[in-house]
mmCIF file of C-alpha atoms and ligand atoms in Angstrom:
data_model
loop_
_atom_site.group_PDB
_atom_site.id
_atom_site.type_symbol
_atom_site.label_atom_id
_atom_site.label_comp_id
_atom_site.label_asym_id
_atom_site.label_seq_id
_atom_site.Cartn_x
_atom_site.Cartn_y
_atom_site.Cartn_z
ATOM 1 C CA MET N 22 -0.153 -0.017 0.013
ATOM 2 C CA LYS N 23 1.259 3.527 -0.857
ATOM 3 C CA LYS N 24 1.797 5.709 2.076
ATOM 4 C CA ILE N 25 0.416 9.354 1.933
ATOM 5 C CA TYR N 26 2.262 11.212 4.763
ATOM 6 C CA LEU N 27 0.292 14.249 5.791
ATOM 7 C CA ASP N 28 1.943 14.904 9.140
ATOM 8 C CA ASN N 29 4.414 17.436 8.168
ATOM 9 C CA ALA N 30 3.831 19.798 11.113
ATOM 10 C CA ALA N 31 4.992 17.101 13.502
ATOM 11 C CA THR N 32 8.221 16.442 11.371
ATOM 12 C CA THR N 33 9.169 16.476 7.782
ATOM 13 C CA PRO N 34 11.292 14.273 5.602
ATOM 14 C CA VAL N 35 14.908 15.213 5.258
ATOM 15 C CA PHE N 36 15.727 16.472 1.787
ATOM 16 C CA ASP N 37 17.518 13.737 -0.513
ATOM 17 C CA GLU N 38 20.206 16.251 -1.323
ATOM 18 C CA ILE N 39 20.984 16.609 2.423
ATOM 19 C CA LEU N 40 20.813 12.771 3.030
ATOM 20 C CA GLU N 41 23.111 12.000 0.327
ATOM 21 C CA LYS N 42 25.643 14.407 1.762
ATOM 22 C CA ILE N 43 25.580 13.256 5.312
ATOM 23 C CA PRO N 44 28.267 10.262 4.941
ATOM 24 C CA GLU N 45 30.569 12.865 3.236
ATOM 25 C CA TRP N 46 30.102 15.591 5.874
ATOM 26 C CA SER N 47 30.429 13.070 8.565
ATOM 27 C CA ARG N 48 33.855 12.036 7.528
ATOM 28 C CA GLU N 49 34.928 15.547 6.507
ATOM 29 C CA TYR N 50 33.862 17.203 9.540
ATOM 30 C CA PHE N 51 34.160 14.671 12.386
ATOM 31 C CA ALA N 52 36.828 16.537 14.422
ATOM 32 C CA ASN N 53 35.975 18.637 17.469
ATOM 33 C CA PRO N 54 35.354 22.185 16.403
ATOM 34 C CA ASN N 55 37.018 23.411 19.685
ATOM 35 C CA SER N 56 40.320 21.738 18.810
ATOM 36 C CA ILE N 57 42.855 24.070 17.270
ATOM 37 C CA HIS N 58 44.413 21.444 14.903
ATOM 38 C CA SER N 59 43.616 21.592 11.144
ATOM 39 C CA ASP N 60 40.731 19.082 11.310
ATOM 40 C CA GLY N 61 39.273 20.855 14.330
ATOM 41 C CA GLN N 62 39.442 24.244 12.522
ATOM 42 C CA LYS N 63 37.921 22.804 9.388
ATOM 43 C CA ALA N 64 34.926 21.828 11.578
ATOM 44 C CA ARG N 65 34.857 25.224 13.210
ATOM 45 C CA ARG N 66 34.802 26.798 9.779
ATOM 46 C CA ILE N 67 31.701 24.874 8.757
ATOM 47 C CA ILE N 68 29.972 26.269 12.072
ATOM 48 C CA ASP N 69 30.847 29.833 11.324
ATOM 49 C CA GLU N 70 29.911 29.600 7.661
ATOM 50 C CA SER N 71 26.403 28.096 8.658
ATOM 51 C CA ARG N 72 25.914 30.577 11.328
ATOM 52 C CA ARG N 73 26.804 33.555 9.059
ATOM 53 C CA TYR N 74 24.315 32.320 6.420
ATOM 54 C CA ILE N 75 21.531 31.874 8.850
ATOM 55 C CA ALA N 76 22.224 35.187 10.442
ATOM 56 C CA SER N 77 22.076 36.730 6.822
ATOM 57 C CA VAL N 78 18.822 35.042 6.272
ATOM 58 C CA LEU N 79 17.313 36.530 9.489
ATOM 59 C CA ASN N 80 19.121 39.859 8.926
ATOM 60 C CA CYS N 81 20.787 39.796 12.275
ATOM 61 C CA GLU N 82 24.353 39.552 13.538
ATOM 62 C CA GLU N 83 26.115 35.989 13.792
ATOM 63 C CA GLU N 84 26.503 36.158 17.641
ATOM 64 C CA GLU N 85 22.554 36.511 17.908
ATOM 65 C CA ILE N 86 22.317 32.887 16.320
ATOM 66 C CA ILE N 87 22.712 30.265 19.079
ATOM 67 C CA PHE N 88 22.461 26.443 17.970
ATOM 68 C CA THR N 89 20.711 23.981 20.289
ATOM 69 C CA SER N 90 19.182 20.583 19.764
ATOM 70 C CA CYS N 91 15.678 21.705 19.101
ATOM 71 C CA ALA N 92 12.851 24.305 19.534
ATOM 72 C CA THR N 93 12.183 22.832 22.966
ATOM 73 C CA GLU N 94 15.716 23.385 24.162
ATOM 74 C CA SER N 95 15.777 27.007 22.687
ATOM 75 C CA ASN N 96 12.179 27.618 24.166
ATOM 76 C CA ASN N 97 13.238 26.556 27.635
ATOM 77 C CA THR N 98 16.670 28.466 27.484
ATOM 78 C CA ILE N 99 14.819 31.527 26.399
ATOM 79 C CA ILE N 100 12.197 31.610 29.250
ATOM 80 C CA LYS N 101 14.069 30.213 32.157
ATOM 81 C CA GLY N 102 17.265 32.016 31.140
ATOM 82 C CA LEU N 103 15.611 35.294 31.100
ATOM 83 C CA ALA N 104 14.055 34.827 34.506
ATOM 84 C CA GLU N 105 17.403 33.950 35.933
ATOM 85 C CA SER N 106 18.998 37.047 34.309
ATOM 86 C CA TYR N 107 16.251 39.574 35.206
ATOM 87 C CA PRO N 108 15.128 38.466 38.790
ATOM 88 C CA GLU N 109 13.435 42.010 39.349
ATOM 89 C CA LYS N 110 10.737 41.232 36.916
ATOM 90 C CA ASN N 111 8.542 38.483 37.842
ATOM 91 C CA GLU N 112 5.375 38.617 35.372
ATOM 92 C CA ILE N 113 4.943 36.938 32.192
ATOM 93 C CA ILE N 114 2.433 37.219 29.418
ATOM 94 C CA VAL N 115 1.845 34.424 27.143
ATOM 95 C CA SER N 116 -0.856 33.096 25.026
ATOM 96 C CA PRO N 117 -2.751 30.143 26.109
ATOM 97 C CA ILE N 118 -2.176 28.598 22.396
ATOM 98 C CA GLU N 119 1.592 28.196 22.735
ATOM 99 C CA HIS N 120 3.458 24.787 22.231
ATOM 100 C CA LYS N 121 3.810 22.961 25.498
ATOM 101 C CA SER N 122 7.558 23.727 25.055
ATOM 102 C CA VAL N 123 6.620 27.134 26.027
ATOM 103 C CA LEU N 124 3.647 26.679 28.369
ATOM 104 C CA ASN N 125 5.584 24.097 30.616
ATOM 105 C CA PRO N 126 8.610 26.187 31.184
ATOM 106 C CA VAL N 127 6.117 29.173 32.053
ATOM 107 C CA LYS N 128 4.328 26.802 34.348
ATOM 108 C CA TYR N 129 7.549 25.657 35.978
ATOM 109 C CA LEU N 130 8.237 29.533 36.469
ATOM 110 C CA THR N 131 4.867 29.970 38.605
ATOM 111 C CA ARG N 132 6.080 27.268 40.923
ATOM 112 C CA LYS N 133 8.990 29.877 41.452
ATOM 113 C CA GLY N 134 6.570 32.642 42.221
ATOM 114 C CA TYR N 135 6.062 34.224 38.815
ATOM 115 C CA LYS N 136 2.783 35.510 37.961
ATOM 116 C CA VAL N 137 1.462 34.530 34.531
ATOM 117 C CA HIS N 138 -1.276 36.295 32.585
ATOM 118 C CA PHE N 139 -2.745 34.485 29.645
ATOM 119 C CA LEU N 140 -3.880 36.498 26.534
ATOM 120 C CA LYS N 141 -7.472 36.223 25.445
ATOM 121 C CA VAL N 142 -8.071 34.338 22.177
ATOM 122 C CA ASP N 143 -11.072 34.577 19.962
ATOM 123 C CA LYS N 144 -12.928 31.955 18.103
ATOM 124 C CA ASN N 145 -10.620 32.326 15.000
ATOM 125 C CA GLY N 146 -7.661 31.584 16.960
ATOM 126 C CA LEU N 147 -6.312 35.385 17.136
ATOM 127 C CA ILE N 148 -5.075 36.816 20.256
ATOM 128 C CA ASP N 149 -6.521 39.974 21.728
ATOM 129 C CA ILE N 150 -3.924 42.778 21.206
ATOM 130 C CA ASP N 151 -5.820 45.337 23.541
ATOM 131 C CA HIS N 152 -5.607 42.769 26.234
ATOM 132 C CA LEU N 153 -1.896 42.536 25.772
ATOM 133 C CA LYS N 154 -1.648 46.337 25.901
ATOM 134 C CA ASN N 155 -3.633 46.225 29.314
ATOM 135 C CA LEU N 156 -1.510 43.604 30.723
ATOM 136 C CA ILE N 157 1.985 44.950 30.129
ATOM 137 C CA ASN N 158 3.398 46.685 33.315
ATOM 138 C CA LYS N 159 6.757 47.335 34.937
ATOM 139 C CA LYS N 160 7.068 43.900 36.328
ATOM 140 C CA THR N 161 6.509 42.072 32.918
ATOM 141 C CA LEU N 162 9.443 40.061 32.190
ATOM 142 C CA LEU N 163 8.606 38.602 28.798
ATOM 143 C CA VAL N 164 5.846 38.638 26.226
ATOM 144 C CA SER N 165 5.460 35.272 24.598
ATOM 145 C CA VAL N 166 3.249 34.679 21.447
ATOM 146 C CA ILE N 167 3.661 31.859 18.957
ATOM 147 C CA HIS N 168 3.929 32.998 15.351
ATOM 148 C CA GLY N 169 2.216 30.196 13.439
ATOM 149 C CA ASN N 170 0.226 27.745 15.484
ATOM 150 C CA ASN N 171 1.359 24.040 15.219
ATOM 151 C CA GLU N 172 -2.366 22.748 15.289
ATOM 152 C CA THR N 173 -4.379 25.300 13.418
ATOM 153 C CA GLY N 174 -1.713 27.102 11.467
ATOM 154 C CA VAL N 175 -3.235 30.571 12.539
ATOM 155 C CA VAL N 176 -0.742 33.338 12.117
ATOM 156 C CA GLN N 177 -0.505 35.979 14.839
ATOM 157 C CA ASP N 178 0.196 39.563 14.025
ATOM 158 C CA VAL N 179 3.804 39.469 15.488
ATOM 159 C CA LYS N 180 4.711 42.701 13.607
ATOM 160 C CA GLU N 181 2.227 44.677 15.646
ATOM 161 C CA ILE N 182 2.902 42.793 18.946
ATOM 162 C CA ASN N 183 6.672 43.440 18.416
ATOM 163 C CA ARG N 184 6.051 47.144 18.001
ATOM 164 C CA ILE N 185 4.002 47.180 21.190
ATOM 165 C CA CYS N 186 6.673 45.304 23.126
ATOM 166 C CA LYS N 187 9.397 47.525 21.768
ATOM 167 C CA GLU N 188 7.598 50.563 22.576
ATOM 168 C CA LYS N 189 7.029 49.369 26.160
ATOM 169 C CA GLU N 190 10.384 48.165 26.344
ATOM 170 C CA ILE N 191 9.500 44.593 26.932
ATOM 171 C CA PHE N 192 11.366 41.369 25.862
ATOM 172 C CA PHE N 193 9.101 39.644 23.147
ATOM 173 C CA PHE N 194 9.722 36.155 22.032
ATOM 174 C CA SER N 195 7.954 34.332 19.357
ATOM 175 C CA ASP N 196 7.945 30.443 18.597
ATOM 176 C CA THR N 197 8.577 30.434 15.001
ATOM 177 C CA ALA N 198 9.123 26.452 14.800
ATOM 178 C CA GLN N 199 6.260 26.170 12.348
ATOM 179 C CA SER N 200 6.452 29.598 10.553
ATOM 180 C CA PHE N 201 10.124 29.841 9.858
ATOM 181 C CA LEU N 202 10.649 30.411 6.007
ATOM 182 C CA LYS N 203 7.053 30.184 5.439
ATOM 183 C CA GLU N 204 6.075 33.683 6.850
ATOM 184 C CA ASP N 205 8.292 36.769 7.049
ATOM 185 C CA ILE N 206 9.618 37.239 10.779
ATOM 186 C CA SER N 207 9.929 40.594 12.155
ATOM 187 C CA ASP N 208 12.768 41.863 14.109
ATOM 188 C CA VAL N 209 11.864 40.150 17.363
ATOM 189 C CA ASP N 210 14.008 39.875 20.525
ATOM 190 C CA PHE N 211 13.776 36.168 20.440
ATOM 191 C CA LEU N 212 12.660 33.416 17.961
ATOM 192 C CA SER N 213 13.118 29.675 18.086
ATOM 193 C CA VAL N 214 13.420 26.977 15.179
ATOM 194 C CA SER N 215 13.584 23.243 14.993
ATOM 195 C CA GLY N 216 15.582 21.828 11.920
ATOM 196 C CA HIS N 217 13.277 18.594 11.600
ATOM 197 C CA LYS N 218 10.297 21.125 10.716
ATOM 198 C CA ILE N 219 12.131 22.215 7.559
ATOM 199 C CA ASN N 220 13.532 19.142 6.179
ATOM 200 C CA ALA N 221 16.627 18.856 8.072
ATOM 201 C CA PRO N 222 17.446 16.066 10.501
ATOM 202 C CA LYS N 223 16.309 16.058 14.145
ATOM 203 C CA GLY N 224 18.656 16.897 16.749
ATOM 204 C CA ILE N 225 19.424 20.498 15.631
ATOM 205 C CA GLY N 226 17.775 23.884 15.960
ATOM 206 C CA PHE N 227 18.658 27.382 17.131
ATOM 207 C CA PHE N 228 17.290 30.383 18.711
ATOM 208 C CA LYS N 229 17.905 33.995 17.866
ATOM 209 C CA LYS N 230 18.704 36.418 20.763
ATOM 210 C CA ARG N 231 19.131 40.057 20.251
ATOM 211 C CA LYS N 232 22.614 40.951 21.437
ATOM 212 C CA ASN N 233 22.998 42.839 24.760
ATOM 213 C CA ILE N 234 20.088 40.903 26.194
ATOM 214 C CA LYS N 235 21.341 39.006 29.295
ATOM 215 C CA LEU N 236 20.423 35.270 29.255
ATOM 216 C CA THR N 237 21.576 32.499 31.661
ATOM 217 C CA PRO N 238 22.193 29.258 30.086
ATOM 218 C CA LEU N 239 20.593 25.976 30.902
ATOM 219 C CA LEU N 240 23.780 24.061 30.432
ATOM 220 C CA HIS N 241 26.900 25.151 32.006
ATOM 221 C CA GLY N 242 30.014 23.561 30.691
ATOM 222 C CA GLY N 243 32.611 24.410 28.159
ATOM 223 C CA GLY N 244 31.176 27.660 27.261
ATOM 224 C CA GLN N 245 30.337 26.956 23.446
ATOM 225 C CA GLU N 246 27.758 29.057 21.725
ATOM 226 C CA PHE N 247 28.873 32.175 23.344
ATOM 227 C CA GLY N 248 28.481 30.656 26.645
ATOM 228 C CA LEU N 249 24.667 30.184 26.053
ATOM 229 C CA ARG N 250 24.824 26.479 25.204
ATOM 230 C CA SER N 251 27.520 24.329 26.245
ATOM 231 C CA GLY N 252 28.579 21.035 24.831
ATOM 232 C CA THR N 253 30.497 19.975 21.679
ATOM 233 C CA GLU N 254 28.594 21.480 18.750
ATOM 234 C CA ASN N 255 26.527 19.128 16.492
ATOM 235 C CA VAL N 256 28.606 20.069 13.449
ATOM 236 C CA LEU N 257 26.807 17.712 10.943
ATOM 237 C CA GLY N 258 23.448 18.979 12.141
ATOM 238 C CA ILE N 259 24.413 22.567 12.012
ATOM 239 C CA LYS N 260 25.652 22.056 8.338
ATOM 240 C CA ALA N 261 22.643 20.164 7.530
ATOM 241 C CA LEU N 262 20.236 22.758 8.971
ATOM 242 C CA ALA N 263 22.124 25.737 7.132
ATOM 243 C CA GLU N 264 21.902 23.575 3.847
ATOM 244 C CA ALA N 265 17.983 22.913 4.474
ATOM 245 C CA ILE N 266 17.550 26.623 4.843
ATOM 246 C CA LYS N 267 19.455 27.258 1.620
ATOM 247 C CA MET N 268 17.247 24.996 -0.230
ATOM 248 C CA TRP N 269 14.275 26.633 1.029
ATOM 249 C CA LYS N 270 15.500 30.076 0.383
ATOM 250 C CA GLU N 271 16.474 29.139 -3.157
ATOM 251 C CA ASN N 272 13.095 27.365 -4.064
ATOM 252 C CA ARG N 273 10.793 29.495 -1.528
ATOM 253 C CA ASN N 274 8.421 30.849 -4.254
ATOM 254 C CA ARG N 275 7.973 27.417 -5.666
ATOM 255 C CA PHE N 276 7.526 25.683 -2.223
ATOM 256 C CA LEU N 277 5.244 28.027 -0.940
ATOM 257 C CA GLN N 278 2.986 28.071 -4.124
ATOM 258 C CA HIS N 279 2.986 24.176 -4.174
ATOM 259 C CA LEU N 280 1.859 24.134 -0.415
ATOM 260 C CA ILE N 281 -0.849 26.946 -0.770
ATOM 261 C CA GLU N 282 -2.186 24.880 -4.010
ATOM 262 C CA LEU N 283 -2.296 21.664 -1.799
ATOM 263 C CA LYS N 284 -4.325 23.367 0.778
ATOM 264 C CA LYS N 285 -6.622 25.077 -1.379
ATOM 265 C CA THR N 286 -7.501 21.846 -3.118
ATOM 266 C CA PHE N 287 -8.053 19.955 0.164
ATOM 267 C CA ILE N 288 -10.185 22.782 1.642
ATOM 268 C CA SER N 289 -12.250 23.128 -1.461
ATOM 269 C CA LEU N 290 -12.824 19.116 -1.749
ATOM 270 C CA ILE N 291 -13.747 19.284 2.017
ATOM 271 C CA GLU N 292 -16.204 22.107 1.320
ATOM 272 C CA LYS N 293 -17.627 20.082 -1.630
ATOM 273 C CA GLU N 294 -17.730 16.441 -0.561
ATOM 274 C CA LEU N 295 -17.821 16.861 3.131
ATOM 275 C CA PRO N 296 -19.843 20.024 3.857
ATOM 276 C CA GLY N 297 -20.933 19.178 7.306
ATOM 277 C CA GLU N 298 -17.307 19.247 8.625
ATOM 278 C CA GLU N 299 -15.732 22.560 9.931
ATOM 279 C CA VAL N 300 -12.389 23.816 8.691
ATOM 280 C CA VAL N 301 -10.855 25.505 11.673
ATOM 281 C CA SER N 302 -9.996 29.271 11.429
ATOM 282 C CA GLN N 303 -10.769 29.383 7.610
ATOM 283 C CA HIS N 304 -11.174 33.080 7.696
ATOM 284 C CA VAL N 305 -8.037 34.314 9.154
ATOM 285 C CA LYS N 306 -4.506 33.981 7.868
ATOM 286 C CA THR N 307 -2.991 30.589 8.292
ATOM 287 C CA LEU N 308 0.349 28.946 7.479
ATOM 288 C CA PRO N 309 0.361 27.246 3.921
ATOM 289 C CA HIS N 310 0.964 23.497 5.323
ATOM 290 C CA ILE N 311 -1.468 23.243 8.131
ATOM 291 C CA VAL N 312 -5.211 22.767 8.285
ATOM 292 C CA SER N 313 -7.482 21.442 11.093
ATOM 293 C CA ILE N 314 -10.799 19.863 10.572
ATOM 294 C CA ILE N 315 -13.303 19.407 13.344
ATOM 295 C CA PHE N 316 -15.464 16.267 12.353
ATOM 296 C CA ARG N 317 -19.008 16.433 13.648
ATOM 297 C CA ASN N 318 -19.702 12.648 14.306
ATOM 298 C CA VAL N 319 -16.447 11.077 14.741
ATOM 299 C CA ASP N 320 -13.712 11.269 17.332
ATOM 300 C CA ALA N 321 -10.205 12.156 16.138
ATOM 301 C CA GLN N 322 -8.619 8.894 17.235
ATOM 302 C CA THR N 323 -10.871 6.527 15.501
ATOM 303 C CA LEU N 324 -10.531 8.536 12.359
ATOM 304 C CA ILE N 325 -6.795 8.736 12.505
ATOM 305 C CA MET N 326 -6.536 4.883 13.196
ATOM 306 C CA ALA N 327 -9.132 4.369 10.044
ATOM 307 C CA LEU N 328 -6.922 6.635 7.899
ATOM 308 C CA ASN N 329 -3.777 4.817 8.827
ATOM 309 C CA ALA N 330 -5.328 1.608 7.762
ATOM 310 C CA GLN N 331 -5.635 3.182 4.275
ATOM 311 C CA GLY N 332 -2.105 4.240 4.430
ATOM 312 C CA ILE N 333 -2.739 7.986 5.232
ATOM 313 C CA GLU N 334 -0.872 9.435 8.232
ATOM 314 C CA VAL N 335 -2.245 12.405 10.106
ATOM 315 C CA SER N 336 -2.368 13.639 13.685
ATOM 316 C CA SER N 337 -4.585 15.304 16.126
ATOM 317 C CA GLY N 338 -3.929 17.934 18.658
ATOM 318 C CA SER N 339 -4.994 15.749 21.311
ATOM 319 C CA ALA N 340 -2.261 14.621 23.751
ATOM 320 C CA CYS N 341 -2.636 10.968 24.293
ATOM 321 C CA SER N 342 -1.209 9.629 27.550
ATOM 322 C CA SER N 343 -2.312 6.303 29.256
ATOM 323 C CA GLY N 344 -4.615 5.499 26.369
ATOM 324 C CA THR N 345 -7.208 8.398 27.082
ATOM 325 C CA PRO N 346 -6.655 11.356 24.668
ATOM 326 C CA SER N 347 -7.206 14.739 26.394
ATOM 327 C CA PRO N 348 -8.551 17.683 24.172
ATOM 328 C CA SER N 349 -6.173 20.084 22.571
ATOM 329 C CA HIS N 350 -5.530 23.176 24.821
ATOM 330 C CA VAL N 351 -5.308 25.197 21.614
ATOM 331 C CA LEU N 352 -8.960 24.326 20.416
ATOM 332 C CA LEU N 353 -10.299 24.712 24.037
ATOM 333 C CA ALA N 354 -8.661 28.208 24.145
ATOM 334 C CA TYR N 355 -10.357 29.215 20.842
ATOM 335 C CA GLY N 356 -13.929 28.264 22.484
ATOM 336 C CA PHE N 357 -14.517 24.847 21.266
ATOM 337 C CA SER N 358 -16.228 22.312 23.323
ATOM 338 C CA GLU N 359 -14.258 19.188 24.550
ATOM 339 C CA LYS N 360 -16.157 17.022 22.210
ATOM 340 C CA GLU N 361 -15.228 19.302 19.237
ATOM 341 C CA ALA N 362 -11.607 19.517 20.342
ATOM 342 C CA LEU N 363 -11.456 15.696 20.563
ATOM 343 C CA SER N 364 -12.822 15.241 17.067
ATOM 344 C CA SER N 365 -10.280 17.634 15.355
ATOM 345 C CA VAL N 366 -7.666 16.271 12.990
ATOM 346 C CA ARG N 367 -4.781 17.978 11.531
ATOM 347 C CA PHE N 368 -3.557 17.699 8.080
ATOM 348 C CA SER N 369 -0.252 18.997 7.310
ATOM 349 C CA PHE N 370 1.448 19.032 3.731
ATOM 350 C CA SER N 371 4.866 19.120 2.704
ATOM 351 C CA ILE N 372 6.507 20.068 -0.737
ATOM 352 C CA PHE N 373 6.701 16.358 -1.450
ATOM 353 C CA ASN N 374 2.872 15.699 -1.390
ATOM 354 C CA THR N 375 0.834 15.875 -4.599
ATOM 355 C CA GLN N 376 -2.607 17.000 -5.774
ATOM 356 C CA GLU N 377 -3.433 13.295 -6.409
ATOM 357 C CA GLU N 378 -2.480 12.473 -2.702
ATOM 358 C CA ILE N 379 -4.913 15.051 -1.734
ATOM 359 C CA GLU N 380 -7.724 13.892 -3.852
ATOM 360 C CA PHE N 381 -7.110 10.406 -2.554
ATOM 361 C CA THR N 382 -7.300 11.395 1.111
ATOM 362 C CA ILE N 383 -10.828 13.042 0.466
ATOM 363 C CA ILE N 384 -12.074 10.064 -1.071
ATOM 364 C CA GLN N 385 -10.830 7.800 1.689
ATOM 365 C CA LEU N 386 -12.106 10.349 4.154
ATOM 366 C CA LYS N 387 -15.605 10.228 2.587
ATOM 367 C CA ASN N 388 -15.634 6.583 2.566
ATOM 368 C CA ILE N 389 -14.466 6.142 6.154
ATOM 369 C CA LEU N 390 -17.006 8.710 7.320
ATOM 370 C CA ASN N 391 -19.705 6.903 5.370
ATOM 371 C CA ARG N 392 -18.836 3.435 6.817
ATOM 372 C CA LEU N 393 -18.667 4.697 10.370
ATOM 373 C CA SER N 394 -22.100 6.533 10.008
ATOM 374 C CA ASN N 395 -23.425 2.918 9.243
ATOM 375 C CA PHE N 396 -21.871 1.595 12.265
ATOM 376 C CA PRO N 397 -22.594 4.137 14.851
ATOM 377 C CA ASN N 398 -21.347 1.662 17.748
ATOM 378 C CA LEU N 399 -17.941 2.147 16.290
ATOM 379 C CA PHE N 400 -17.983 5.880 17.420
ATOM 380 C CA SER N 401 -16.100 6.356 20.697
ATOM 381 C CA PHE N 402 -18.409 9.243 21.902
HETATM 382 N N1 PMP K 506 7.003 24.809 18.847
HETATM 383 C C1 PMP K 506 6.208 24.435 17.914
HETATM 384 C C2 PMP K 506 5.374 25.528 17.455
HETATM 385 C C3 PMP K 506 6.275 23.157 17.357
HETATM 386 O O1 PMP K 506 5.319 22.901 16.579
HETATM 387 C C4 PMP K 506 7.134 22.371 17.982
HETATM 388 C C5 PMP K 506 7.169 20.813 17.427
HETATM 389 N N2 PMP K 506 6.045 20.373 17.429
HETATM 390 C C6 PMP K 506 7.978 22.851 19.084
HETATM 391 C C7 PMP K 506 7.909 23.876 19.482
HETATM 392 C C8 PMP K 506 8.933 21.652 19.682
HETATM 393 O O2 PMP K 506 9.989 21.293 18.737
HETATM 394 P P1 PMP K 506 10.775 20.203 18.903
HETATM 395 O O3 PMP K 506 9.807 18.866 19.299
HETATM 396 O O4 PMP K 506 11.564 19.939 17.847
HETATM 397 O O5 PMP K 506 11.669 20.494 20.133
#
């Protein structure tokens, strides 16, 4: 059976051009970049070149790019590191629709006495900017608002949020793990990226930190990455990440156009073939590779398993631990009911998906939903 992978917000396949080069890079740049001999310096040069390139893409300085293992590590470093560096400020403003790798470090800080304000979110998934303005005060350490949501794709107005924070002289962090290279990113204090979301391998990411902002590292050790992330650098990962970004930059218009067309076909076929189902946040700006559908009469887990049996791989936003799914905190924050949140399925596309795959997926969805409606006892509700 042919597999159709529509779970690209979870992770993306690595570009073939990168996979092919990995054995060569592993041999060429095996040395420790902190060693002063020739091979060490060769590895160091690759890191420097990669950092220079990424800094040029983000239009920032090289020392503002700090390589980490992933967005989770970046997000933790930014949030906990800022708290340690600016102890006189003890309030955080955060959207309730952040990824757990932002919400959980913030929750950790509440146990240390920090006060957390959650921003209001409307039914379309947009945060309330006036609420943000009202919450900012002299005690605010940080404002954190995700750029493109990983479950619904909703894109926040980070440009405006950044402007407000700059005016009030408050640090602003935007998790850009899903939006990097797909949406333009304004000149924020902090942003985070995970390589495996943009066709680089897992185990590499980075964050951008505006220089002159103090940050206490999570890891203390050899002082690599300007003292902000000790540990021998992942040279291979850094090289692969820079190359993946280069591939995206060189083909950006074509890649984005392809994603936009896939999503357009998907949504128009849902509307035509499955008019009873709800496309989440259809009337606001969303990322070109993510769409969430709330299915009225079936729970997400059942549908995901049924699609999987047809070779179609998708995800839901629900966290599933000990066999019982809990509804997505993102959709609950939008105002959806638990039942609705438990019946949402995320379809996320990559540049490797085709129009035929999308059409096939809709046919299968329709068949599955018809079948399930004939056997209501299969429903989990
Ligand atoms: N932020 C967002 C928006 C994400 O989508 C993800 C991955 N799902 C992360 C952070 C965490 O990325 P990683 O698992 O690579 O650390």
